[in-house]
Tab-separated table of C-alpha atoms and ligand atoms in Angstrom:
chain	number	residue	atom	x	y	z
A	1	MET	CA	63.408	63.694	114.836
A	2	LYS	CA	64.674	67.172	113.715
A	3	THR	CA	65.795	68.449	110.456
A	4	VAL	CA	67.808	71.850	110.363
A	5	VAL	CA	68.017	73.533	107.007
A	6	ILE	CA	70.650	76.416	106.827
A	7	GLY	CA	69.802	78.980	104.030
A	8	GLY	CA	66.229	79.318	102.734
A	9	ASN	CA	66.101	80.600	99.237
A	10	PHE	CA	66.226	78.528	95.973
A	11	ALA	CA	67.418	75.275	97.481
A	12	GLY	CA	66.782	75.472	101.199
A	13	MET	CA	63.083	76.832	100.645
A	14	THR	CA	62.286	73.639	98.441
A	15	ALA	CA	64.446	71.322	100.566
A	16	ALA	CA	62.604	72.762	103.996
A	17	LEU	CA	58.783	72.538	102.465
A	18	GLU	CA	59.270	69.383	100.480
A	19	LEU	CA	60.906	67.522	103.680
A	20	LYS	CA	57.995	68.745	105.778
A	21	ARG	CA	55.341	67.609	103.284
A	22	LYS	CA	56.809	64.264	103.013
A	23	ALA	CA	57.896	63.416	106.541
A	24	GLY	CA	54.718	64.659	108.297
A	25	LYS	CA	54.103	66.305	111.450
A	26	ASP	CA	56.154	64.126	113.756
A	27	HIS	CA	59.491	65.443	111.902
A	28	GLN	CA	60.404	68.849	112.918
A	29	VAL	CA	61.862	70.960	110.265
A	30	VAL	CA	63.768	74.178	111.335
A	31	MET	CA	64.875	76.641	108.803
A	32	VAL	CA	67.721	78.815	109.599
A	33	ASP	CA	68.228	81.820	107.524
A	34	LYS	CA	69.865	85.114	108.249
A	35	SER	CA	67.521	86.959	105.648
A	36	PRO	CA	63.545	87.189	106.493
A	37	LEU	CA	62.987	87.647	102.755
A	38	PHE	CA	62.610	84.997	99.762
A	39	LEU	CA	64.470	86.763	96.942
A	40	PHE	CA	64.120	85.921	93.246
A	41	ILE	CA	67.527	86.729	92.374
A	42	PRO	CA	67.321	86.065	88.623
A	43	SER	CA	65.272	89.391	88.342
A	44	LEU	CA	67.857	91.526	89.939
A	45	ILE	CA	69.406	92.273	86.526
A	46	TRP	CA	66.232	94.424	85.960
A	47	VAL	CA	66.559	96.421	89.202
A	48	PRO	CA	69.216	98.761	87.857
A	49	PHE	CA	66.980	99.796	84.977
A	50	GLY	CA	63.879	100.386	87.048
A	51	ARG	CA	62.258	97.561	85.589
A	52	ARG	CA	61.705	95.796	88.795
A	53	GLU	CA	61.785	97.022	92.448
A	54	ILE	CA	63.253	94.584	95.052
A	55	LYS	CA	59.699	94.473	96.692
A	56	ASP	CA	58.277	93.029	93.192
A	57	ILE	CA	60.857	90.022	93.430
A	58	SER	CA	61.004	89.223	97.138
A	59	PHE	CA	58.519	88.612	100.203
A	60	LYS	CA	58.776	87.667	103.714
A	61	LYS	CA	58.985	84.044	104.102
A	62	ASP	CA	57.981	83.413	107.795
A	63	ALA	CA	54.231	83.229	106.985
A	64	ILE	CA	54.163	80.630	104.239
A	65	LEU	CA	56.887	78.618	106.484
A	66	ASN	CA	54.771	78.683	109.585
A	67	LYS	CA	51.562	77.741	107.499
A	68	LYS	CA	53.115	74.595	106.039
A	69	GLY	CA	54.743	73.833	109.498
A	70	VAL	CA	58.419	74.701	109.122
A	71	ASP	CA	59.849	76.756	112.092
A	72	PHE	CA	61.623	79.543	110.891
A	73	MET	CA	64.535	81.067	112.835
A	74	GLN	CA	66.021	84.427	111.525
A	75	ALA	CA	69.757	84.005	112.461
A	76	GLU	CA	73.229	83.505	110.985
A	77	ALA	CA	74.702	80.023	111.496
A	78	LEU	CA	78.222	80.552	112.333
A	79	LYS	CA	79.623	76.886	112.879
A	80	VAL	CA	78.665	73.356	113.167
A	81	ASP	CA	79.925	70.734	115.818
A	82	THR	CA	79.178	67.458	113.838
A	83	LYS	CA	79.890	65.416	116.780
A	84	ALA	CA	77.445	67.292	119.276
A	85	GLN	CA	75.088	67.705	116.100
A	86	VAL	CA	74.535	71.352	117.093
A	87	VAL	CA	74.583	74.308	114.714
A	88	LYS	CA	76.003	77.590	116.576
A	89	THR	CA	74.278	80.589	115.433
A	90	ASN	CA	74.167	84.352	116.434
A	91	LYS	CA	71.143	83.802	118.313
A	92	GLY	CA	71.905	80.611	120.158
A	93	GLU	CA	72.534	76.863	119.300
A	94	VAL	CA	70.260	74.576	117.425
A	95	SER	CA	70.456	70.773	117.529
A	96	TYR	CA	69.741	68.440	114.765
A	97	ASP	CA	69.307	64.865	113.649
A	98	HIS	CA	69.832	65.687	110.104
A	99	LEU	CA	71.364	68.936	108.692
A	100	VAL	CA	70.976	70.553	105.163
A	101	ILE	CA	73.292	72.991	104.092
A	102	ALA	CA	71.831	75.284	101.429
A	103	THR	CA	73.687	78.539	101.995
A	104	GLY	CA	74.385	79.708	98.668
A	105	PRO	CA	77.547	81.568	97.722
A	106	LYS	CA	79.723	84.319	98.987
A	107	VAL	CA	81.077	86.801	96.534
A	108	ALA	CA	84.753	86.829	96.192
A	109	TYR	CA	85.259	90.576	95.614
A	110	ASP	CA	89.021	90.305	96.359
A	111	VAL	CA	89.441	88.429	93.004
A	112	ALA	CA	91.631	91.442	91.968
A	113	PRO	CA	92.420	94.818	93.231
A	114	GLY	CA	89.778	97.385	92.733
A	115	VAL	CA	86.902	94.962	92.089
A	116	LYS	CA	85.165	95.712	95.145
A	117	GLU	CA	85.736	99.512	95.265
A	118	PHE	CA	85.243	100.373	91.428
A	119	ALA	CA	83.269	97.463	89.898
A	120	HIS	CA	79.438	97.441	90.292
A	121	TYR	CA	77.755	93.914	91.035
A	122	ILE	CA	74.089	93.330	90.551
A	123	GLY	CA	73.738	89.993	92.316
A	124	THR	CA	72.460	91.638	95.690
A	125	PRO	CA	69.646	94.051	96.414
A	126	ASN	CA	72.117	96.450	97.708
A	127	GLY	CA	74.532	96.101	94.642
A	128	ALA	CA	71.496	96.366	92.278
A	129	MET	CA	70.261	99.623	93.631
A	130	LYS	CA	73.826	101.105	93.716
A	131	THR	CA	74.075	100.312	90.187
A	132	ARG	CA	70.804	102.037	89.519
A	133	LYS	CA	71.951	105.212	91.089
A	134	ALA	CA	75.434	104.993	89.348
A	135	LEU	CA	73.669	104.661	85.801
A	136	GLU	CA	71.418	107.716	86.638
A	137	GLU	CA	74.828	109.710	87.148
A	138	PHE	CA	76.382	107.962	84.291
A	139	LYS	CA	73.573	109.216	81.771
A	140	LYS	CA	74.634	112.843	82.581
A	141	ASP	CA	78.196	112.429	81.270
A	142	PRO	CA	78.355	109.089	79.262
A	143	GLY	CA	81.722	107.309	78.264
A	144	PRO	CA	82.905	103.864	77.669
A	145	ILE	CA	81.508	100.718	79.734
A	146	VAL	CA	83.091	97.551	80.553
A	147	ILE	CA	80.810	94.677	81.569
A	148	GLY	CA	82.052	91.041	82.215
A	149	ALA	CA	83.077	88.362	84.370
A	150	THR	CA	86.489	87.791	86.068
A	151	GLN	CA	88.687	85.007	86.420
A	152	ASN	CA	87.158	81.997	88.162
A	153	ALA	CA	83.736	83.354	87.803
A	154	GLY	CA	81.073	80.858	87.177
A	155	CYS	CA	77.811	82.731	86.712
A	156	MET	CA	78.414	84.337	83.440
A	157	GLY	CA	75.002	84.051	82.168
A	158	ALA	CA	73.716	86.874	84.513
A	159	ALA	CA	76.657	89.097	83.244
A	160	TYR	CA	75.734	88.418	79.509
A	161	GLU	CA	72.009	89.324	80.492
A	162	PHE	CA	73.210	92.625	82.032
A	163	LEU	CA	75.309	93.348	79.186
A	164	PHE	CA	72.319	93.038	76.616
A	165	ASN	CA	70.095	94.958	79.064
A	166	ILE	CA	72.519	97.835	79.306
A	167	GLU	CA	72.792	97.993	75.668
A	168	LYS	CA	69.142	98.258	75.118
A	169	TRP	CA	69.032	100.857	78.137
A	170	LEU	CA	71.654	103.118	76.300
A	171	ARG	CA	69.622	103.269	73.137
A	172	GLU	CA	66.525	104.043	75.249
A	173	GLN	CA	68.438	106.655	76.753
A	174	LYS	CA	69.485	108.251	73.380
A	175	ILE	CA	73.268	107.949	74.432
A	176	ARG	CA	74.416	104.643	72.734
A	177	LYS	CA	76.490	106.600	70.262
A	178	LYS	CA	78.404	108.173	72.834
A	179	VAL	CA	79.529	104.809	74.460
A	180	ASP	CA	82.108	102.353	73.551
A	181	LEU	CA	80.638	98.938	75.065
A	182	TYR	CA	83.110	96.187	75.915
A	183	TRP	CA	82.467	92.905	76.920
A	184	ILE	CA	85.257	90.837	78.776
A	185	THR	CA	85.265	87.052	79.754
A	186	PRO	CA	87.496	84.231	80.987
A	187	GLU	CA	85.514	81.854	78.868
A	188	THR	CA	87.480	80.126	75.868
A	189	PHE	CA	84.840	81.254	73.492
A	190	LEU	CA	81.546	83.237	73.796
A	191	GLY	CA	78.702	81.216	75.128
A	192	HIS	CA	80.839	78.590	76.738
A	193	PHE	CA	78.780	79.526	80.028
A	194	GLY	CA	80.905	77.074	81.999
A	195	ILE	CA	79.116	74.068	80.255
A	196	ASP	CA	81.165	73.674	77.160
A	197	GLY	CA	78.747	75.702	75.213
A	198	ILE	CA	75.607	74.679	73.214
A	199	ALA	CA	75.571	73.907	69.494
A	200	GLY	CA	75.201	77.227	67.686
A	201	GLY	CA	75.389	79.275	70.835
A	202	GLU	CA	78.822	80.846	69.981
A	203	THR	CA	77.614	81.744	66.485
A	204	MET	CA	74.389	83.219	67.968
A	205	LEU	CA	76.361	85.470	70.676
A	206	LYS	CA	78.751	86.594	68.101
A	207	SER	CA	76.105	87.888	65.930
A	208	PHE	CA	74.450	89.696	68.853
A	209	MET	CA	77.842	91.270	69.374
A	210	LYS	CA	78.124	92.478	65.886
A	211	MET	CA	74.491	93.544	65.758
A	212	PHE	CA	74.680	95.612	68.734
A	213	ASN	CA	78.369	96.686	68.281
A	214	ILE	CA	79.799	95.421	71.468
A	215	HIS	CA	83.516	94.815	71.420
A	216	TYR	CA	84.562	91.792	73.073
A	217	ARG	CA	87.594	89.974	74.566
A	218	THR	CA	87.416	86.268	75.404
A	219	GLU	CA	90.084	84.225	77.657
A	220	VAL	CA	90.961	87.516	79.675
A	221	GLY	CA	91.032	87.871	83.479
A	222	VAL	CA	91.011	91.133	85.483
A	223	GLU	CA	94.397	92.434	86.633
A	224	GLU	CA	92.970	95.405	88.337
A	225	VAL	CA	90.116	97.905	88.157
A	226	LEU	CA	90.516	101.546	88.785
A	227	GLU	CA	88.060	104.327	88.658
A	228	ASP	CA	88.644	105.132	84.936
A	229	LYS	CA	89.741	101.884	83.406
A	230	VAL	CA	90.044	98.101	83.456
A	231	ILE	CA	93.499	96.350	83.352
A	232	LEU	CA	93.294	93.065	81.627
A	233	SER	CA	95.358	89.920	82.271
A	234	SER	CA	96.574	90.401	78.503
A	235	GLY	CA	98.005	93.615	79.676
A	236	GLU	CA	95.318	95.474	77.718
A	237	GLU	CA	93.941	98.746	79.451
A	238	LEU	CA	90.248	99.403	78.655
A	239	PRO	CA	88.796	102.849	79.603
A	240	SER	CA	85.871	102.596	81.582
A	241	LYS	CA	83.401	105.258	83.056
A	242	PHE	CA	81.092	102.466	84.238
A	243	THR	CA	82.221	98.893	85.024
A	244	MET	CA	79.926	95.860	86.069
A	245	LEU	CA	81.710	92.674	86.922
A	246	MET	CA	80.616	88.979	88.014
A	247	PRO	CA	83.388	87.978	90.466
A	248	PRO	CA	83.674	84.341	91.388
A	249	PHE	CA	81.468	82.617	93.952
A	250	VAL	CA	83.017	80.826	97.056
A	251	GLY	CA	81.342	78.949	99.895
A	252	VAL	CA	79.979	80.990	103.001
A	253	ASP	CA	81.942	81.609	106.037
A	254	PHE	CA	79.810	79.225	108.018
A	255	VAL	CA	81.167	76.366	105.996
A	256	LYS	CA	84.624	77.792	106.006
A	257	ASN	CA	84.531	78.252	109.657
A	258	SER	CA	83.555	74.582	110.347
A	259	PRO	CA	86.626	72.464	109.399
A	260	GLU	CA	84.648	69.435	110.267
A	261	LEU	CA	82.720	69.704	107.006
A	262	GLN	CA	85.992	69.161	105.040
A	263	ALA	CA	84.983	71.770	102.555
A	264	THR	CA	86.760	72.208	99.397
A	265	GLN	CA	89.237	75.041	98.792
A	266	ALA	CA	86.662	77.094	97.533
A	267	GLY	CA	84.272	76.289	100.436
A	268	TYR	CA	81.820	73.842	98.794
A	269	ILE	CA	80.567	70.783	100.464
A	270	PRO	CA	81.854	67.442	99.026
A	271	VAL	CA	78.762	65.103	98.469
A	272	THR	CA	77.870	61.865	96.808
A	273	ASP	CA	75.392	61.594	93.864
A	274	ASP	CA	72.593	61.515	96.576
A	275	TYR	CA	73.803	64.967	97.941
A	276	ARG	CA	75.024	63.242	101.271
A	277	HIS	CA	78.174	64.591	102.719
A	278	VAL	CA	81.137	62.274	101.655
A	279	SER	CA	81.947	61.178	105.027
A	280	ILE	CA	79.157	62.435	107.257
A	281	PRO	CA	75.794	60.428	106.667
A	282	ASN	CA	73.397	62.896	108.391
A	283	ILE	CA	74.673	66.035	106.862
A	284	ARG	CA	73.502	67.007	103.104
A	285	ALA	CA	73.948	69.984	100.841
A	286	ALA	CA	71.874	71.391	98.242
A	287	GLY	CA	72.047	74.242	95.721
A	288	ILE	CA	75.409	76.442	95.221
A	289	ALA	CA	76.664	75.016	98.574
A	290	VAL	CA	77.437	71.734	96.503
A	291	ASP	CA	80.802	71.059	95.232
A	292	VAL	CA	80.487	70.285	91.591
A	293	LYS	CA	83.141	68.581	89.649
A	294	LEU	CA	83.557	70.412	86.125
A	295	THR	CA	84.008	68.264	82.958
A	296	PHE	CA	85.089	70.711	80.327
A	297	LYS	CA	88.843	71.519	79.430
A	298	PRO	CA	90.205	74.504	81.225
A	299	GLY	CA	91.459	77.324	79.146
A	300	LYS	CA	94.314	80.029	79.584
A	301	VAL	CA	92.226	81.853	82.200
A	302	PRO	CA	90.478	79.633	84.788
A	303	PHE	CA	86.713	79.967	85.125
A	304	SER	CA	83.948	77.809	86.630
A	305	GLY	CA	80.729	76.448	85.832
A	306	PRO	CA	76.950	77.772	86.637
A	307	LYS	CA	75.172	76.619	89.517
A	308	THR	CA	71.641	77.805	88.369
A	309	GLY	CA	68.021	77.960	89.743
A	310	TYR	CA	66.857	74.707	88.317
A	311	PRO	CA	69.492	72.372	89.685
A	312	SER	CA	69.371	74.340	93.178
A	313	ASP	CA	65.639	73.490	93.289
A	314	GLU	CA	66.275	69.983	92.085
A	315	THR	CA	68.966	69.254	94.628
A	316	GLY	CA	66.711	70.563	97.346
A	317	LYS	CA	63.847	68.257	96.302
A	318	ILE	CA	66.362	65.139	96.226
A	319	VAL	CA	67.865	66.074	99.728
A	320	ALA	CA	64.242	66.218	101.130
A	321	GLU	CA	63.169	62.938	99.357
A	322	ASN	CA	66.118	61.186	100.738
A	323	ILE	CA	65.863	62.359	104.337
A	324	SER	CA	62.239	61.315	104.197
A	325	ARG	CA	63.378	57.795	102.881
A	326	ILE	CA	65.818	57.480	105.574
A	327	ILE	CA	63.274	58.266	108.257
A	328	LYS	CA	60.857	55.825	106.658
A	329	GLY	CA	63.786	53.145	107.128
A	330	GLU	CA	64.497	52.747	103.353
A	331	THR	CA	67.906	52.230	102.276
A	332	GLU	CA	67.994	52.991	98.440
A	333	LEU	CA	68.586	56.600	97.988
A	334	LYS	CA	67.405	58.802	95.026
A	335	LYS	CA	70.545	59.697	93.005
A	336	LYS	CA	71.390	62.297	90.302
A	337	ALA	CA	74.646	63.850	89.797
A	338	TRP	CA	74.622	67.672	89.183
A	339	GLY	CA	75.792	67.275	85.592
A	340	LYS	CA	72.867	64.795	84.939
A	341	ILE	CA	70.081	67.332	85.776
A	342	PRO	CA	68.360	68.682	82.898
A	343	GLY	CA	69.534	72.185	81.644
A	344	ILE	CA	66.484	74.620	81.683
A	345	CYS	CA	67.579	78.182	81.380
A	346	VAL	CA	66.263	81.396	79.873
A	347	MET	CA	69.051	84.111	79.297
A	348	ASP	CA	67.116	87.562	78.928
A	349	ALA	CA	68.867	89.710	76.021
A	350	GLY	CA	67.001	93.039	76.758
A	351	LYS	CA	63.554	92.563	75.965
A	352	LYS	CA	64.658	89.540	73.891
A	353	GLU	CA	65.851	85.962	75.184
A	354	VAL	CA	67.340	82.978	74.377
A	355	ILE	CA	65.749	79.891	75.881
A	356	ILE	CA	68.511	76.907	76.623
A	357	LEU	CA	67.242	73.310	77.062
A	358	SER	CA	69.627	70.132	77.150
A	359	ASN	CA	68.655	66.801	78.536
A	360	THR	CA	71.845	67.082	80.774
A	361	LEU	CA	73.764	69.956	82.024
A	362	PHE	CA	77.180	68.717	81.253
A	363	LYS	CA	78.190	66.903	78.053
A	364	PRO	CA	77.883	64.360	76.982
A	365	ARG	CA	74.337	65.443	76.008
A	366	LYS	CA	71.734	63.868	73.782
A	367	PHE	CA	70.110	66.990	72.765
A	368	ALA	CA	70.703	70.527	73.539
A	369	VAL	CA	69.151	73.593	71.882
A	370	MET	CA	69.155	77.446	72.243
A	371	ILE	CA	65.971	78.982	71.010
A	372	PRO	CA	66.303	82.716	70.231
A	373	ASN	CA	62.884	84.756	71.017
A	374	VAL	CA	63.509	88.267	69.340
A	375	ILE	CA	59.976	89.633	69.942
A	376	PHE	CA	59.771	89.808	73.783
A	377	ASP	CA	61.577	88.416	76.762
A	378	PHE	CA	58.227	86.340	77.676
A	379	SER	CA	59.679	83.239	79.220
A	380	LYS	CA	61.934	84.879	81.556
A	381	VAL	CA	58.932	86.855	82.898
A	382	LEU	CA	56.644	83.754	83.065
A	383	PHE	CA	59.653	81.969	84.812
A	384	GLU	CA	59.654	84.864	87.460
A	385	LYS	CA	55.973	84.958	87.871
A	386	TYR	CA	55.466	81.129	88.294
A	387	PHE	CA	58.493	80.889	90.676
A	388	LEU	CA	57.222	83.696	92.925
A	389	TRP	CA	53.947	82.077	92.836
A	390	LYS	CA	54.604	78.542	93.612
A	391	THR	CA	57.012	79.842	96.522
A	392	ARG	CA	54.541	82.138	97.958
A	393	HIS	CA	52.017	79.465	98.314
A	394	GLY	CA	54.573	76.912	99.573
A	395	LEU	CA	54.063	74.466	96.469
A	396	SER	CA	57.535	73.359	96.602
A	397	GLN	CA	56.389	69.886	94.919
A	398	LEU	CA	55.811	71.673	91.524
A	399	PRO	CA	58.660	71.815	89.005
B	1	FAD	C1	72.558	88.209	89.237
B	1	FAD	C2	72.103	86.720	89.235
B	1	FAD	C3	71.222	86.325	88.306
B	1	FAD	C4	70.903	84.896	88.196
B	1	FAD	N1	70.297	84.591	87.144
B	1	FAD	C5	69.517	83.218	87.001
B	1	FAD	C6	68.874	82.995	86.039
B	1	FAD	O1	68.234	83.715	85.056
B	1	FAD	N2	68.377	81.630	85.908
B	1	FAD	C7	68.712	80.590	86.975
B	1	FAD	O2	68.433	79.626	86.775
B	1	FAD	N3	69.760	81.159	87.872
B	1	FAD	C8	70.038	82.287	87.918
B	1	FAD	N4	71.054	82.651	88.756
B	1	FAD	C9	71.428	81.768	89.811
B	1	FAD	C10	70.394	81.437	90.928
B	1	FAD	O3	70.337	82.590	91.621
B	1	FAD	C11	71.108	80.488	91.917
B	1	FAD	O4	71.075	79.204	91.199
B	1	FAD	C12	70.171	80.177	93.226
B	1	FAD	O5	69.822	81.434	93.987
B	1	FAD	C13	70.960	79.295	94.076
B	1	FAD	O6	70.071	79.024	95.100
B	1	FAD	P1	70.780	78.515	96.573
B	1	FAD	O7	69.467	78.321	97.404
B	1	FAD	O8	71.948	77.778	96.535
B	1	FAD	O9	71.307	79.911	97.042
B	1	FAD	P2	70.894	81.268	97.341
B	1	FAD	O10	69.667	81.712	96.511
B	1	FAD	O11	71.933	82.359	97.070
B	1	FAD	O12	70.285	81.135	98.930
B	1	FAD	C14	71.096	81.194	100.083
B	1	FAD	C15	70.455	81.438	101.157
B	1	FAD	O13	71.279	81.122	102.291
B	1	FAD	C16	71.169	82.189	103.249
B	1	FAD	N5	72.543	82.049	104.163
B	1	FAD	C17	73.814	82.360	103.647
B	1	FAD	N6	74.770	82.021	104.583
B	1	FAD	C18	73.902	81.830	105.900
B	1	FAD	C19	74.215	81.551	107.083
B	1	FAD	N7	75.519	81.480	107.467
B	1	FAD	N8	73.209	81.582	108.139
B	1	FAD	C20	72.037	81.516	107.744
B	1	FAD	N9	71.796	81.844	106.447
B	1	FAD	C21	72.555	81.885	105.441
B	1	FAD	C22	70.949	83.392	102.416
B	1	FAD	O14	70.590	84.439	103.480
B	1	FAD	C23	69.994	82.971	101.237
B	1	FAD	O15	68.709	83.101	101.901
B	1	FAD	C24	71.327	84.175	88.887
B	1	FAD	C25	72.297	84.534	89.981
B	1	FAD	C26	72.534	85.857	90.116
B	1	FAD	C27	73.584	86.315	91.274
């Protein structure tokens, strides 16, 4: 028996290692990933400011995979033939008995004209390094800045983190007074985060905006980005010498080019609460590739929900557990809908942080708290160090 895991970062790395650990040596696990590196994406927000280099937050994953008995194939999956049970890649075909799709997102830069050309994006190593270069130039001749998320975006947290980090960087460069700093978001209120907010969150973010003199616009989309301004859906034009936007995420081309997967319009895999494809029993999805039904009331401008690291790791674990149960002949599978997974997240606010904890990601919740820590962003650093340590050692069973 053989399981092929496509994508091997947060969700796929956990799924592959956990499955190998649980299913044993008679079960072959093959990971297909176009990237040879494991990348701790949350720390990319620090790369533009020189607080991290890409090498500090990534490592080559083949050694640990081989040590733990997972075969690694560095290739791009192009398409799946679900009847023949074969994945076509740019380096040949791979057959499977079980398939796990953990391919994460593709960034939809085409959300509005000019986003790709004139706005920076910090969610890839290349984008983060280009942003670093642009900030070095900006420093020489500062002006207004626009940071935010576009319509349909879901990863608002990272954009908030970048906002507070850039504000702090401007002060360190002694150019803060020369910069009008704007935050734009499709959220109906500050701190909605695509999870309908957390008690006290809006008040806390409003006070941060006031304290750091950041102008903000909620319930706005981006009509167009130009070299020197951002035109909002409200018609307002904000002058900008440096723009960083979080565009929406959609499913990757592999999913979109495989019509048998019956992906949603956005390119995500429809699954049941045990992360099995709704109609193809030997295909599962984990992490961002999963279609998640949102529960909050939409506002004037559409936006989406976050698919963060903790649920990505959790769904990787659930998928591995369920495949190992099936191999052992068990019929009862582990179930946990995405919205029922606990919320555990740290928002860096520029050497300060807010810890967000809730018993479930989506409402209704029994408890949800936001704990500010204004002394240092200790928890975020700890999260980074812990996650990189655990993954480097292949200890996927740890939380
Ligand atoms: C800037 C930023 C900051 C963030 N900060 C936080 C944070 O502070 N806390 C938090 O919890 N979450 C954060 N997140 C979210 C977190 O990074 C994601 O939840 C997590 O990476 C999702 O894991 P995943 O495995 O689904 O996708 P990914 O981590 O994106 O992994 C997908 C993998 O699939 C591979 N792949 C894609 N297509 C193919 C293909 N066709 N063939 C082969 N391989 C393929 C890719 O190479 C990649 O290795 C942040 C995200 C961003 C962008």
